Amino acid sequence: MHVIESGNVAAATGVKLARVQVIAAYPITPQTPLTEKLSEFVEGGELPAEYIPVESEHSAMAVCIAASTAGARAFTATSANGLLYMNEQLHWAAGSRLPLVMCVANRGVGAPWTVWNDHQDTISQRDLGWIQLYCADHQQIHDTVLKAFKLAETVSIPVMVCYDGYLLSHTYMPFELPEQEEVDAFLPPFAPTHFLNPEAPRNFNSVTLPDVRPDLHGNTAPGYMEIRKTLQGDLRRSLTEIEAIDEAFGEIFGRSGTPFLEPYCCDDADYVVLCMGSLSYQLHDVIDTLRDEGVKIGVMGLKVYRPFPDAAIREALCGRKRVIVFEKALSYGNQGALYADVKSALYSAETRPAVNNYILGLGGREIKTQHLYDALTESINNEAAIGDEPQWIGLKL
Amino acid sequence: MRQDIIEIRWHGRGGQGAITAAKIVANAAFKAGYKGVVMAPSFGTERRGAPISTSLKIAKEKIYDLSPISTPDIVVVLDHTLLAEVDVTAGLKDGGEIVLNTPKAIDAYDFGSHKLSVADVTSCAIEAGLAPGIVNTGIIGCFSKATGLVSRELLGEAIRNEFSAMKPEENAHAASLSFDRTVIGGA
């Protein structure tokens, strides 16, 4: 069944169909309508879950950690400064290997205060040990929420589902809603291997020492460094799971095939634009225009940022003339974080394309299609002898 | 860029239901075979009574560009008093259409080369049994008659679905009355 609803509602219906058991959230623009919809579902009896209102985002994540540790399927959502207020608990959730799912309606970070979209909030949280997935439209938001629970519970790593604040969260467009039975077939109830249980007491996340040590039974227990190495290894291996889950999702729902990168007009492209979120779709029209002018150009939307699908990126971009990375975030004092990651992935490629970096849309600055066209034309013609410094699109200085 | 997208900008006041009106038209258009439907409210901090706008893009194929409308084909104005506060014709394409809720006669206005259609939607809504000031369903009837983009039957169905728990028949009737009483001017 098709419905026309907002991106926040697309996320909320995904959460409902996933039969989530505990929701704890604190409202923040532009995430608020998502949590309002979920509380409506719970209040109206459509979603038999515990909705726990809390006094802050830090508490929201703490409640989700507790619920997940007790074996429940738990969910929260936030944006920008709310996400950052959770920060210490976010590290805790990843280190505890809890399969939480959190939606982030991407918003610029204050100060100065802004409620509008960019990606600085989640990009600044890339090193938590969480998986980060990005969506380009409402169908992807809805589908990614379902896949996120499956992925989180398969690899025991929390997953962030990121989508553009306002541009997607508050925009209405059609998307397909699956039947509950289909979702149940894809996502069976959460069955944790170990959880907090008064019948069988155990310790979780007790203090580790710099070195390994014998546990109660005399077995060598891993130290902090071994446990962190396991998280890194499992995150890297989760790339394989992301592919498998994409395929399994496609078998039931008929939508699959681009687990990491969603290409448009890239088969013969000399020039490839790489970016995340709804911007990759906005670029379709610009690509069409440039193609009409005879430029061999395409765009790839990156759907997985952590773990970074470096092999897929290398394979997709090796041999191109130029890669143009558009970003709504910046690693202040250096370059765009995605730009640096893409260059790093290309370092071992046989033939390395030139790579340019453009920063745009910070704090909701309107991204005009004409600006995108101008930037791409400049990059392709090498007009400004663009170096390694990020270029800014739409800046009014 | 793409030439096949019909761009409609809706002007109303916070709380007047312009977003709901655009959403109803979006649903009806989708049912009528427009696979590309994107409705984007003006983003930010809305206040009751203050001028707001929302944009609706409609096309036969999926729409990928979510950027705001700057050169609409049609503008819909839910409240004629907005004309004194907002330049509703800003960016309106040559020969573009204006759909206006007003108690005044059509010849009280001069929008140059733009085509104007009017109806006293506020009165139609009261006559249909809605509370005074509920204009978002009525304006849809006026929009349907003026533009011919979606049939009154599909709109009636979309209105009943949207207001299934809130006077569905009265709302549909308000649209129907406004449809019948819409006066379409020349360009």
XYZ file of C-alpha atoms in Angstrom, chain A residues 97 181 332 341 353:
5
model
C 27.509 -4.278 21.882
C 3.443 -10.433 8.040
C 37.066 21.696 11.159
C 37.854 8.915 3.766
C 41.239 9.740 -9.946
